[in-house]
Amino acid sequence: MLNSGIFYSEVSRRLGINRSTLRAWRTDPSSVDKHQDSACPRCEPIPRPPADAESYSYLLGLYLGDGCISRTGDGSRGVHRLRILCSDSWPGLIEQCSSSMASVHPGRRVNTALCTGCTEVYGDWKHWPCLFPQHGPGKKHHRTIALEPWQQQIVDAHREALVRGLIHSDGCRVTNRIRKKLPDGGEKWYEYPRYHFTNASRDIVNLLTATLDRLDIPWRSHVKATTGVHDQTVVSISTKAAVARMDSFVGPKY
Ligand SMILES: [Zn+2]
């Protein structure tokens, strides 16, 4: 555009790139590559999905489960901060969360802050809402959470990563111990590991269960012991084969 005689101000307006950046690029074309490392794939003239789709699918699971985007800074210098709260009960989670955030937003710092019982992993970028269009005011369970077609395509290609992210953020792997009496009067303890996922948003629960269905992993909604009523906000994965399958890509060693 510049070579064809269009003014800097007009190129800047059309592309949303400020004039000083355009001048720097014209002086040193190799600097364009450096910029593109941190450019937003959704804001390009032809929007594309994030390059590291598997990390994105995992990060989406973490964000929907227990993440939030908030505005930080002020005025035109303000950026968005993506925060993911990592529970200390999954030791490898902080590292995996940090590395997936760095893959989705290359070339920028990912930080951590210690909280009580958990660690917050966060990164600042003004384009986080472009990558997570589910961002909006208020709590997630008070609004509709629906994936955009490009997000659904990524999730369809990386279902396990999404489930891993959802369980790491809002799930747990627990072991139920049951005592059984033996005919000789003795007793024996049986252990049943299972996965639970709890989220107040029906849309997010449905996203998990639909993805489990496509992975052929059986699940059921939790039944409250006191009332016998199905609790639609809690998903339980408890058959032996299903737990083994979940262990192969979610836990228990993360
Ligand atoms: Zn963007």
PDB file of C-alpha atoms and ligand atoms in Angstrom:
ATOM      1  CA  MET A   1       0.000   0.000   0.000  1.00  0.00           C
ATOM      2  CA  LEU A   2       2.785   2.417   0.903  1.00  0.00           C
ATOM      3  CA  ASN A   3       4.613   1.604  -2.306  1.00  0.00           C
ATOM      4  CA  SER A   4       1.494   2.330  -4.297  1.00  0.00           C
ATOM      5  CA  GLY A   5       1.445   5.825  -2.839  1.00  0.00           C
ATOM      6  CA  ILE A   6      -1.172   5.520  -0.091  1.00  0.00           C
ATOM      7  CA  PHE A   7      -0.388   7.828   2.834  1.00  0.00           C
ATOM      8  CA  TYR A   8       0.792   6.440   6.163  1.00  0.00           C
ATOM      9  CA  SER A   9      -2.320   7.789   7.874  1.00  0.00           C
ATOM     10  CA  GLU A  10      -4.605   5.914   5.468  1.00  0.00           C
ATOM     11  CA  VAL A  11      -2.649   2.642   5.700  1.00  0.00           C
ATOM     12  CA  SER A  12      -2.705   3.018   9.470  1.00  0.00           C
ATOM     13  CA  ARG A  13      -6.464   3.525   9.456  1.00  0.00           C
ATOM     14  CA  ARG A  14      -7.141   0.573   7.167  1.00  0.00           C
ATOM     15  CA  LEU A  15      -4.900  -1.905   8.974  1.00  0.00           C
ATOM     16  CA  GLY A  16      -5.179  -0.631  12.526  1.00  0.00           C
ATOM     17  CA  ILE A  17      -1.402  -0.427  12.814  1.00  0.00           C
ATOM     18  CA  ASN A  18       0.053   2.808  14.110  1.00  0.00           C
ATOM     19  CA  ARG A  19       2.173   5.009  11.880  1.00  0.00           C
ATOM     20  CA  SER A  20       5.423   4.699  13.840  1.00  0.00           C
ATOM     21  CA  THR A  21       5.218   0.901  13.469  1.00  0.00           C
ATOM     22  CA  LEU A  22       4.598   1.238   9.724  1.00  0.00           C
ATOM     23  CA  ARG A  23       7.628   3.561   9.403  1.00  0.00           C
ATOM     24  CA  ALA A  24       9.801   1.117  11.352  1.00  0.00           C
ATOM     25  CA  TRP A  25       8.680  -1.739   9.091  1.00  0.00           C
ATOM     26  CA  ARG A  26       9.416   0.232   5.953  1.00  0.00           C
ATOM     27  CA  THR A  27      12.906   1.064   7.221  1.00  0.00           C
ATOM     28  CA  ASP A  28      13.586  -2.502   8.409  1.00  0.00           C
ATOM     29  CA  PRO A  29      11.262  -5.059   6.764  1.00  0.00           C
ATOM     30  CA  SER A  30      12.706  -7.893   8.910  1.00  0.00           C
ATOM     31  CA  SER A  31      11.078  -6.284  11.976  1.00  0.00           C
ATOM     32  CA  VAL A  32       7.647  -7.295  10.613  1.00  0.00           C
ATOM     33  CA  ASP A  33       8.303 -10.911  11.625  1.00  0.00           C
ATOM     34  CA  LYS A  34       9.023  -9.890  15.210  1.00  0.00           C
ATOM     35  CA  HIS A  35       5.756  -8.035  15.350  1.00  0.00           C
ATOM     36  CA  GLN A  36       3.783 -10.920  13.905  1.00  0.00           C
ATOM     37  CA  ASP A  37       4.887 -13.141  16.775  1.00  0.00           C
ATOM     38  CA  SER A  38       2.564 -11.235  19.051  1.00  0.00           C
ATOM     39  CA  ALA A  39      -0.038 -10.256  16.454  1.00  0.00           C
ATOM     40  CA  CYS A  40      -3.616 -11.346  16.977  1.00  0.00           C
ATOM     41  CA  PRO A  41      -4.658 -14.122  14.563  1.00  0.00           C
ATOM     42  CA  ARG A  42      -8.318 -13.068  14.830  1.00  0.00           C
ATOM     43  CA  CYS A  43      -7.593  -9.460  13.828  1.00  0.00           C
ATOM     44  CA  GLU A  44      -5.746 -10.247  10.628  1.00  0.00           C
ATOM     45  CA  PRO A  45      -7.460  -9.273   7.345  1.00  0.00           C
ATOM     46  CA  ILE A  46      -8.418 -12.941   7.005  1.00  0.00           C
ATOM     47  CA  PRO A  47      -8.919 -14.159  10.605  1.00  0.00           C
ATOM     48  CA  ARG A  48      -7.245 -17.452  11.356  1.00  0.00           C
ATOM     49  CA  PRO A  49      -7.274 -19.758  14.366  1.00  0.00           C
ATOM     50  CA  PRO A  50      -4.400 -19.600  16.889  1.00  0.00           C
ATOM     51  CA  ALA A  51      -1.355 -21.438  15.540  1.00  0.00           C
ATOM     52  CA  ASP A  52      -1.031 -23.905  18.427  1.00  0.00           C
ATOM     53  CA  ALA A  53      -4.520 -25.360  18.314  1.00  0.00           C
ATOM     54  CA  GLU A  54      -3.987 -28.052  20.958  1.00  0.00           C
ATOM     55  CA  SER A  55      -2.688 -25.535  23.518  1.00  0.00           C
ATOM     56  CA  TYR A  56      -5.597 -23.287  22.644  1.00  0.00           C
ATOM     57  CA  SER A  57      -8.139 -26.057  23.238  1.00  0.00           C
ATOM     58  CA  TYR A  58      -6.596 -26.768  26.653  1.00  0.00           C
ATOM     59  CA  LEU A  59      -6.445 -23.077  27.557  1.00  0.00           C
ATOM     60  CA  LEU A  60     -10.087 -22.694  26.488  1.00  0.00           C
ATOM     61  CA  GLY A  61     -11.004 -25.472  28.925  1.00  0.00           C
ATOM     62  CA  LEU A  62      -9.086 -23.753  31.710  1.00  0.00           C
ATOM     63  CA  TYR A  63     -10.630 -20.376  30.880  1.00  0.00           C
ATOM     64  CA  LEU A  64     -14.203 -21.700  30.774  1.00  0.00           C
ATOM     65  CA  GLY A  65     -13.682 -23.661  33.973  1.00  0.00           C
ATOM     66  CA  ASP A  66     -11.951 -21.201  36.202  1.00  0.00           C
ATOM     67  CA  GLY A  67     -10.536 -18.322  34.243  1.00  0.00           C
ATOM     68  CA  CYS A  68     -11.474 -14.726  33.705  1.00  0.00           C
ATOM     69  CA  ILE A  69     -10.492 -11.784  31.580  1.00  0.00           C
ATOM     70  CA  SER A  70     -10.368  -8.358  33.146  1.00  0.00           C
ATOM     71  CA  ARG A  71      -9.229  -4.975  32.014  1.00  0.00           C
ATOM     72  CA  THR A  72      -6.049  -3.700  33.535  1.00  0.00           C
ATOM     73  CA  GLY A  73      -4.315  -0.319  33.161  1.00  0.00           C
ATOM     74  CA  ASP A  74      -6.234   2.707  32.002  1.00  0.00           C
ATOM     75  CA  GLY A  75      -7.175   4.662  28.918  1.00  0.00           C
ATOM     76  CA  SER A  76      -5.624   3.766  25.592  1.00  0.00           C
ATOM     77  CA  ARG A  77      -2.773   1.936  27.352  1.00  0.00           C
ATOM     78  CA  GLY A  78      -5.162  -0.469  29.021  1.00  0.00           C
ATOM     79  CA  VAL A  79      -4.856  -4.147  28.147  1.00  0.00           C
ATOM     80  CA  HIS A  80      -6.778  -7.255  29.072  1.00  0.00           C
ATOM     81  CA  ARG A  81      -5.463  -9.688  31.616  1.00  0.00           C
ATOM     82  CA  LEU A  82      -6.249 -13.390  31.256  1.00  0.00           C
ATOM     83  CA  ARG A  83      -6.141 -15.003  34.685  1.00  0.00           C
ATOM     84  CA  ILE A  84      -6.332 -18.714  35.364  1.00  0.00           C
ATOM     85  CA  LEU A  85      -6.514 -19.924  38.939  1.00  0.00           C
ATOM     86  CA  CYS A  86      -4.508 -23.131  39.272  1.00  0.00           C
ATOM     87  CA  SER A  87      -5.388 -25.339  42.197  1.00  0.00           C
ATOM     88  CA  ASP A  88      -2.423 -26.776  44.078  1.00  0.00           C
ATOM     89  CA  SER A  89      -4.059 -30.222  43.833  1.00  0.00           C
ATOM     90  CA  TRP A  90      -2.747 -30.688  40.279  1.00  0.00           C
ATOM     91  CA  PRO A  91       1.043 -30.210  40.635  1.00  0.00           C
ATOM     92  CA  GLY A  92       1.843 -30.044  36.923  1.00  0.00           C
ATOM     93  CA  LEU A  93      -0.978 -27.669  36.177  1.00  0.00           C
ATOM     94  CA  ILE A  94       0.819 -24.360  36.743  1.00  0.00           C
ATOM     95  CA  GLU A  95       3.542 -25.313  34.326  1.00  0.00           C
ATOM     96  CA  GLN A  96       1.128 -26.636  31.709  1.00  0.00           C
ATOM     97  CA  CYS A  97      -1.102 -23.604  32.043  1.00  0.00           C
ATOM     98  CA  SER A  98       1.869 -21.225  31.694  1.00  0.00           C
ATOM     99  CA  SER A  99       3.267 -23.000  28.666  1.00  0.00           C
ATOM    100  CA  SER A 100      -0.080 -23.177  26.885  1.00  0.00           C
ATOM    101  CA  MET A 101      -0.680 -19.471  27.532  1.00  0.00           C
ATOM    102  CA  ALA A 102       2.788 -18.720  26.126  1.00  0.00           C
ATOM    103  CA  SER A 103       2.078 -20.863  23.021  1.00  0.00           C
ATOM    104  CA  VAL A 104      -1.204 -19.137  22.351  1.00  0.00           C
ATOM    105  CA  HIS A 105       0.357 -15.702  22.802  1.00  0.00           C
ATOM    106  CA  PRO A 106       3.976 -16.138  21.709  1.00  0.00           C
ATOM    107  CA  GLY A 107       6.721 -13.750  22.631  1.00  0.00           C
ATOM    108  CA  ARG A 108       5.097 -12.330  25.763  1.00  0.00           C
ATOM    109  CA  ARG A 109       5.651 -12.905  29.426  1.00  0.00           C
ATOM    110  CA  VAL A 110       3.411 -15.191  31.427  1.00  0.00           C
ATOM    111  CA  ASN A 111       3.414 -14.378  35.138  1.00  0.00           C
ATOM    112  CA  THR A 112       2.353 -16.146  38.306  1.00  0.00           C
ATOM    113  CA  ALA A 113       1.039 -14.831  41.595  1.00  0.00           C
ATOM    114  CA  LEU A 114       0.619 -16.876  44.763  1.00  0.00           C
ATOM    115  CA  CYS A 115      -2.840 -16.985  46.340  1.00  0.00           C
ATOM    116  CA  THR A 116      -4.190 -19.084  49.211  1.00  0.00           C
ATOM    117  CA  GLY A 117      -4.341 -22.721  48.098  1.00  0.00           C
ATOM    118  CA  CYS A 118      -3.764 -21.844  44.471  1.00  0.00           C
ATOM    119  CA  THR A 119      -1.546 -19.996  42.043  1.00  0.00           C
ATOM    120  CA  GLU A 120      -2.787 -17.451  39.565  1.00  0.00           C
ATOM    121  CA  VAL A 121      -1.234 -17.636  36.111  1.00  0.00           C
ATOM    122  CA  TYR A 122      -1.790 -14.516  34.065  1.00  0.00           C
ATOM    123  CA  GLY A 123      -0.804 -12.800  30.862  1.00  0.00           C
ATOM    124  CA  ASP A 124      -1.562  -9.314  29.561  1.00  0.00           C
ATOM    125  CA  TRP A 125      -2.695  -8.773  25.991  1.00  0.00           C
ATOM    126  CA  LYS A 126      -5.306  -6.520  24.533  1.00  0.00           C
ATOM    127  CA  HIS A 127      -6.497  -9.302  22.211  1.00  0.00           C
ATOM    128  CA  TRP A 128      -7.540 -11.925  24.765  1.00  0.00           C
ATOM    129  CA  PRO A 129     -11.243 -11.172  24.137  1.00  0.00           C
ATOM    130  CA  CYS A 130     -10.660 -11.866  20.408  1.00  0.00           C
ATOM    131  CA  LEU A 131      -9.452 -15.370  21.329  1.00  0.00           C
ATOM    132  CA  PHE A 132     -12.062 -15.902  24.024  1.00  0.00           C
ATOM    133  CA  PRO A 133     -15.198 -14.198  22.697  1.00  0.00           C
ATOM    134  CA  GLN A 134     -17.146 -15.757  25.607  1.00  0.00           C
ATOM    135  CA  HIS A 135     -15.726 -12.875  27.647  1.00  0.00           C
ATOM    136  CA  GLY A 136     -18.466 -10.555  28.850  1.00  0.00           C
ATOM    137  CA  PRO A 137     -19.729  -8.740  31.917  1.00  0.00           C
ATOM    138  CA  GLY A 138     -20.915 -10.749  34.896  1.00  0.00           C
ATOM    139  CA  LYS A 139     -20.549 -14.399  35.762  1.00  0.00           C
ATOM    140  CA  LYS A 140     -20.327 -17.086  33.083  1.00  0.00           C
ATOM    141  CA  HIS A 141     -23.342 -19.007  34.400  1.00  0.00           C
ATOM    142  CA  HIS A 142     -25.508 -15.910  34.000  1.00  0.00           C
ATOM    143  CA  ARG A 143     -24.945 -15.668  30.288  1.00  0.00           C
ATOM    144  CA  THR A 144     -24.994 -17.943  27.258  1.00  0.00           C
ATOM    145  CA  ILE A 145     -21.699 -19.679  26.608  1.00  0.00           C
ATOM    146  CA  ALA A 146     -21.568 -20.851  22.996  1.00  0.00           C
ATOM    147  CA  LEU A 147     -18.472 -21.583  20.966  1.00  0.00           C
ATOM    148  CA  GLU A 148     -17.917 -19.779  17.692  1.00  0.00           C
ATOM    149  CA  PRO A 149     -17.548 -22.057  14.634  1.00  0.00           C
ATOM    150  CA  TRP A 150     -13.754 -21.603  14.509  1.00  0.00           C
ATOM    151  CA  GLN A 151     -13.515 -22.560  18.186  1.00  0.00           C
ATOM    152  CA  GLN A 152     -15.705 -25.617  17.679  1.00  0.00           C
ATOM    153  CA  GLN A 153     -13.424 -26.741  14.845  1.00  0.00           C
ATOM    154  CA  ILE A 154     -10.412 -26.553  17.157  1.00  0.00           C
ATOM    155  CA  VAL A 155     -12.247 -28.386  19.931  1.00  0.00           C
ATOM    156  CA  ASP A 156     -13.340 -31.107  17.496  1.00  0.00           C
ATOM    157  CA  ALA A 157      -9.711 -31.615  16.502  1.00  0.00           C
ATOM    158  CA  HIS A 158      -8.433 -31.533  20.109  1.00  0.00           C
ATOM    159  CA  ARG A 159     -11.206 -32.946  22.311  1.00  0.00           C
ATOM    160  CA  GLU A 160      -8.911 -34.470  24.903  1.00  0.00           C
ATOM    161  CA  ALA A 161      -7.127 -31.156  25.429  1.00  0.00           C
ATOM    162  CA  LEU A 162     -10.432 -29.391  26.102  1.00  0.00           C
ATOM    163  CA  VAL A 163     -11.552 -32.065  28.576  1.00  0.00           C
ATOM    164  CA  ARG A 164      -8.144 -31.911  30.278  1.00  0.00           C
ATOM    165  CA  GLY A 165      -8.458 -28.131  30.637  1.00  0.00           C
ATOM    166  CA  LEU A 166     -12.018 -28.311  32.000  1.00  0.00           C
ATOM    167  CA  ILE A 167     -11.172 -31.022  34.535  1.00  0.00           C
ATOM    168  CA  HIS A 168      -7.938 -29.305  35.609  1.00  0.00           C
ATOM    169  CA  SER A 169      -9.837 -26.129  36.337  1.00  0.00           C
ATOM    170  CA  ASP A 170     -13.201 -27.220  37.681  1.00  0.00           C
ATOM    171  CA  GLY A 171     -12.800 -30.927  38.164  1.00  0.00           C
ATOM    172  CA  CYS A 172     -11.156 -33.346  40.507  1.00  0.00           C
ATOM    173  CA  ARG A 173     -10.124 -36.967  40.713  1.00  0.00           C
ATOM    174  CA  VAL A 174     -11.313 -38.504  43.920  1.00  0.00           C
ATOM    175  CA  THR A 175     -11.078 -41.982  45.411  1.00  0.00           C
ATOM    176  CA  ASN A 176     -14.158 -43.428  47.080  1.00  0.00           C
ATOM    177  CA  ARG A 177     -13.393 -46.125  49.639  1.00  0.00           C
ATOM    178  CA  ILE A 178     -16.064 -48.690  50.358  1.00  0.00           C
ATOM    179  CA  ARG A 179     -15.912 -51.325  53.121  1.00  0.00           C
ATOM    180  CA  LYS A 180     -17.398 -54.755  52.427  1.00  0.00           C
ATOM    181  CA  LYS A 181     -17.960 -57.518  54.960  1.00  0.00           C
ATOM    182  CA  LEU A 182     -16.500 -60.890  54.080  1.00  0.00           C
ATOM    183  CA  PRO A 183     -18.326 -64.230  54.765  1.00  0.00           C
ATOM    184  CA  ASP A 184     -15.692 -65.165  57.370  1.00  0.00           C
ATOM    185  CA  GLY A 185     -16.582 -62.038  59.349  1.00  0.00           C
ATOM    186  CA  GLY A 186     -13.565 -60.047  58.193  1.00  0.00           C
ATOM    187  CA  GLU A 187     -13.734 -56.956  56.019  1.00  0.00           C
ATOM    188  CA  LYS A 188     -12.148 -55.659  52.884  1.00  0.00           C
ATOM    189  CA  TRP A 189     -11.786 -52.118  51.516  1.00  0.00           C
ATOM    190  CA  TYR A 190     -12.393 -51.397  47.862  1.00  0.00           C
ATOM    191  CA  GLU A 191     -11.222 -48.196  46.184  1.00  0.00           C
ATOM    192  CA  TYR A 192     -13.086 -46.620  43.314  1.00  0.00           C
ATOM    193  CA  PRO A 193     -11.372 -43.674  41.648  1.00  0.00           C
ATOM    194  CA  ARG A 194     -13.643 -41.317  39.775  1.00  0.00           C
ATOM    195  CA  TYR A 195     -13.667 -37.906  38.171  1.00  0.00           C
ATOM    196  CA  HIS A 196     -16.029 -35.102  39.084  1.00  0.00           C
ATOM    197  CA  PHE A 197     -16.661 -31.846  37.304  1.00  0.00           C
ATOM    198  CA  THR A 198     -18.694 -29.053  38.839  1.00  0.00           C
ATOM    199  CA  ASN A 199     -19.750 -25.871  37.101  1.00  0.00           C
ATOM    200  CA  ALA A 200     -22.770 -23.646  37.639  1.00  0.00           C
ATOM    201  CA  SER A 201     -23.082 -22.938  33.905  1.00  0.00           C
ATOM    202  CA  ARG A 202     -25.352 -25.438  32.140  1.00  0.00           C
ATOM    203  CA  ASP A 203     -23.727 -24.448  28.823  1.00  0.00           C
ATOM    204  CA  ILE A 204     -20.241 -25.301  30.081  1.00  0.00           C
ATOM    205  CA  VAL A 205     -21.437 -28.606  31.553  1.00  0.00           C
ATOM    206  CA  ASN A 206     -23.091 -29.410  28.201  1.00  0.00           C
ATOM    207  CA  LEU A 207     -19.875 -28.587  26.367  1.00  0.00           C
ATOM    208  CA  LEU A 208     -18.022 -31.082  28.547  1.00  0.00           C
ATOM    209  CA  THR A 209     -20.606 -33.847  28.248  1.00  0.00           C
ATOM    210  CA  ALA A 210     -20.972 -33.402  24.464  1.00  0.00           C
ATOM    211  CA  THR A 211     -17.191 -33.682  24.125  1.00  0.00           C
ATOM    212  CA  LEU A 212     -17.126 -36.778  26.387  1.00  0.00           C
ATOM    213  CA  ASP A 213     -19.849 -38.323  24.214  1.00  0.00           C
ATOM    214  CA  ARG A 214     -17.724 -37.819  21.122  1.00  0.00           C
ATOM    215  CA  LEU A 215     -14.776 -39.417  22.911  1.00  0.00           C
ATOM    216  CA  ASP A 216     -17.016 -42.374  23.879  1.00  0.00           C
ATOM    217  CA  ILE A 217     -16.412 -41.764  27.580  1.00  0.00           C
ATOM    218  CA  PRO A 218     -19.540 -42.546  29.630  1.00  0.00           C
ATOM    219  CA  TRP A 219     -20.628 -40.008  32.259  1.00  0.00           C
ATOM    220  CA  ARG A 220     -23.689 -39.271  34.325  1.00  0.00           C
ATOM    221  CA  SER A 221     -24.957 -36.351  36.281  1.00  0.00           C
ATOM    222  CA  HIS A 222     -24.379 -36.623  39.975  1.00  0.00           C
ATOM    223  CA  VAL A 223     -27.205 -37.854  42.186  1.00  0.00           C
ATOM    224  CA  LYS A 224     -27.561 -36.083  45.507  1.00  0.00           C
ATOM    225  CA  ALA A 225     -27.344 -38.695  48.244  1.00  0.00           C
ATOM    226  CA  THR A 226     -29.781 -36.826  50.469  1.00  0.00           C
ATOM    227  CA  THR A 227     -32.562 -36.285  47.923  1.00  0.00           C
ATOM    228  CA  GLY A 228     -31.818 -38.745  45.102  1.00  0.00           C
ATOM    229  CA  VAL A 229     -32.214 -35.884  42.630  1.00  0.00           C
ATOM    230  CA  HIS A 230     -29.861 -35.511  39.655  1.00  0.00           C
ATOM    231  CA  ASP A 231     -27.646 -32.491  40.060  1.00  0.00           C
ATOM    232  CA  GLN A 232     -27.107 -31.156  36.533  1.00  0.00           C
ATOM    233  CA  THR A 233     -24.162 -28.999  37.585  1.00  0.00           C
ATOM    234  CA  VAL A 234     -22.048 -32.002  38.630  1.00  0.00           C
ATOM    235  CA  VAL A 235     -20.772 -34.573  36.151  1.00  0.00           C
ATOM    236  CA  SER A 236     -19.384 -37.870  37.366  1.00  0.00           C
ATOM    237  CA  ILE A 237     -17.169 -40.255  35.387  1.00  0.00           C
ATOM    238  CA  SER A 238     -16.923 -43.464  37.326  1.00  0.00           C
ATOM    239  CA  THR A 239     -16.818 -46.658  35.272  1.00  0.00           C
ATOM    240  CA  LYS A 240     -13.485 -48.452  35.479  1.00  0.00           C
ATOM    241  CA  ALA A 241     -12.772 -48.188  31.753  1.00  0.00           C
ATOM    242  CA  ALA A 242     -13.779 -44.523  31.606  1.00  0.00           C
ATOM    243  CA  VAL A 243     -11.575 -43.607  34.571  1.00  0.00           C
ATOM    244  CA  ALA A 244      -8.639 -45.445  32.972  1.00  0.00           C
ATOM    245  CA  ARG A 245      -9.222 -43.547  29.745  1.00  0.00           C
ATOM    246  CA  MET A 246      -9.379 -40.220  31.607  1.00  0.00           C
ATOM    247  CA  ASP A 247      -6.199 -41.123  33.493  1.00  0.00           C
ATOM    248  CA  SER A 248      -4.420 -41.551  30.167  1.00  0.00           C
ATOM    249  CA  PHE A 249      -4.811 -37.887  29.244  1.00  0.00           C
ATOM    250  CA  VAL A 250      -6.059 -35.946  32.285  1.00  0.00           C
ATOM    251  CA  GLY A 251      -4.492 -37.351  35.421  1.00  0.00           C
ATOM    252  CA  PRO A 252      -3.857 -38.516  38.019  1.00  0.00           C
ATOM    253  CA  LYS A 253      -0.219 -37.424  37.952  1.00  0.00           C
ATOM    254  CA  TYR A 254      -0.644 -33.884  36.653  1.00  0.00           C
TER     255      TYR A 254
HETATM  256 ZN    ZN B   1      -7.509  -9.271  18.108  1.00  0.00          ZN
END
